[in-house]
Short mmCIF file of C-alpha atoms in Angstrom, two decimals:
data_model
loop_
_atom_site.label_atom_id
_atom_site.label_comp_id
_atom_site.label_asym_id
_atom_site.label_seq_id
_atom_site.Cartn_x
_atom_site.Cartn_y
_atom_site.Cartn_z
CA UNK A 1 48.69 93.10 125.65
CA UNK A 2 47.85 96.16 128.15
CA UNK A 3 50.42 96.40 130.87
CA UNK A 4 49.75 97.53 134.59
CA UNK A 5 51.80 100.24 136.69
CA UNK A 6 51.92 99.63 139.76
CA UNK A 7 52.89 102.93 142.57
CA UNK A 8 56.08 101.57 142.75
CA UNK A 9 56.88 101.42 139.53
CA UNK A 10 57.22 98.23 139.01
CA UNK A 11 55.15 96.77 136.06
CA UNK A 12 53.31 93.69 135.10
CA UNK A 13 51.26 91.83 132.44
CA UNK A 14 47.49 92.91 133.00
CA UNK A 15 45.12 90.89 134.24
CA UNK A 16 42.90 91.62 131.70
CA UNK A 17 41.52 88.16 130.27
CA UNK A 18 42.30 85.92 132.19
CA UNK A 19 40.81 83.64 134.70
CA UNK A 20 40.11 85.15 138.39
CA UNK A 21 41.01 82.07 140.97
CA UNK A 22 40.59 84.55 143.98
CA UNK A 23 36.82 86.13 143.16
CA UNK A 24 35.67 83.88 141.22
CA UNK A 25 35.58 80.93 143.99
CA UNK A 26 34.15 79.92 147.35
CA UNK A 27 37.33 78.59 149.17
CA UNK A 28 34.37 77.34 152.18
CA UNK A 29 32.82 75.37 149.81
CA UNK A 30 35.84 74.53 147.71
CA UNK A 31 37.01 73.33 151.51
CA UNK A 32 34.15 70.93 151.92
CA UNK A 33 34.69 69.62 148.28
CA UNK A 34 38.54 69.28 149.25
CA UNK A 35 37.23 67.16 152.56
CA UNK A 36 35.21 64.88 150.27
CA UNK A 37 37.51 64.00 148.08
CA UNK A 38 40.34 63.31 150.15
CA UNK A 39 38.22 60.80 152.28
CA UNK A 40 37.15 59.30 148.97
CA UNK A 41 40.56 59.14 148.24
CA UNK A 42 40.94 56.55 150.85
CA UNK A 43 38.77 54.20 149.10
CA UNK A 44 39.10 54.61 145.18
CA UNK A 45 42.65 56.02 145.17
CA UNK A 46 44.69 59.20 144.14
CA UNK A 47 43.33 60.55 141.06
CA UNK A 48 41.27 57.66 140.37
CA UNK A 49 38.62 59.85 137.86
CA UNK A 50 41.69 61.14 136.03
CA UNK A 51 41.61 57.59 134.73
CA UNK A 52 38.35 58.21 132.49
CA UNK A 53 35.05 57.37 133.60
CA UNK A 54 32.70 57.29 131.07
CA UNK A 55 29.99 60.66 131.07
CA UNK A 56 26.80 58.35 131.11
CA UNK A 57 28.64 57.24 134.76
CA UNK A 58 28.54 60.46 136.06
CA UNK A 59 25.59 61.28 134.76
CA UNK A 60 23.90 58.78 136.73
CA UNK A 61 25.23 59.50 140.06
CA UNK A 62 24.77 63.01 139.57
CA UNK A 63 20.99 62.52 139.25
CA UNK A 64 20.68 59.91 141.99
CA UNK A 65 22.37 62.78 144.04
CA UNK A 66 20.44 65.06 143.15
CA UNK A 67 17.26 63.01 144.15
CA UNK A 68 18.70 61.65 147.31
CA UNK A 69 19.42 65.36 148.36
CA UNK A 70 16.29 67.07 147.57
CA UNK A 71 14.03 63.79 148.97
CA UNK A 72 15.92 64.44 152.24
CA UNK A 73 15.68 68.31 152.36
CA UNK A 74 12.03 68.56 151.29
CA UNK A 75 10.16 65.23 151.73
CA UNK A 76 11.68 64.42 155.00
CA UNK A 77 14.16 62.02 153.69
CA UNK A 78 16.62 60.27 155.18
CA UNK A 79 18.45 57.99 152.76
CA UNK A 80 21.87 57.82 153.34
CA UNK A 81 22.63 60.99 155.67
CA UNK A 82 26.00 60.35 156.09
CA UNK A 83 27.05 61.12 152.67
CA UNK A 84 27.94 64.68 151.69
CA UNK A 85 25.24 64.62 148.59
CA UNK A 86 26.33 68.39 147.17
CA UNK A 87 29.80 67.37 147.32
CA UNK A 88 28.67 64.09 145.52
CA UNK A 89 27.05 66.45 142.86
CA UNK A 90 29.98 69.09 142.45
CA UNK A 91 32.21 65.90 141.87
CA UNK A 92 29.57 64.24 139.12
CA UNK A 93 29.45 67.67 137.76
CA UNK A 94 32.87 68.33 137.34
CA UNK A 95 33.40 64.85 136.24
CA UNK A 96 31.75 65.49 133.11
CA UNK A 97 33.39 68.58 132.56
CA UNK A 98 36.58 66.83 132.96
CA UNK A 99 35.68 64.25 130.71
CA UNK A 100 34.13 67.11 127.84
CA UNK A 101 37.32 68.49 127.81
CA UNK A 102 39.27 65.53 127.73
CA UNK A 103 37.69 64.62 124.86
CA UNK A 104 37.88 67.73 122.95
CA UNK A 105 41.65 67.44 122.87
#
């Protein structure tokens, strides 16, 4: 394990390996996601995907997402326009990440 030294002295485990939460993300975007999910919140509960929702689920909403997203950027589209569709996506996304790693352990 490689140790830092800091001017002052003082010293601390390096950072060397291990996962950067402050480069690594977009706190706008991690914002909007935040937004979404605390409005969703409001109608499926706290935590309700912690619960297990089955990948095939998310897998299916991610691509109807997808769809509905793209139709209404590049075909003129205007299915549901109210809903955040990327945010829909990050969350169908993560979803089955969740859900991979759940059942790896």
């Amino acid at each position: 394990m490689r140790i830092t030294k800091f001017s002052s002295g003082a010293i601390r485990d390096s950072q060397e390996g291990k996962e950067d939460y402050i480069e690594t993300i977009s706190w706008t975007a991690l914002k909007r996601y935040a937004q979404y999910m605390t409005e969703k919140k409001k109608k499926y509960g706290s935590g309700n995907f912690k619960k297990g929702i089955p990948i095939g689920s998310y897998e299916k909403s991610l691509l109807r997402h997808i769809q509905i997203y793209l139709e209404n950027k590049y075909e003129g589209g205007t299915k549901e326009k109210d809903q955040d569709h990327l945010s829909a996506i990050v969350f169908n996304a993560l979803g089955i990440i969740h859900e991979e790693e759940r059942i790896k352990k």
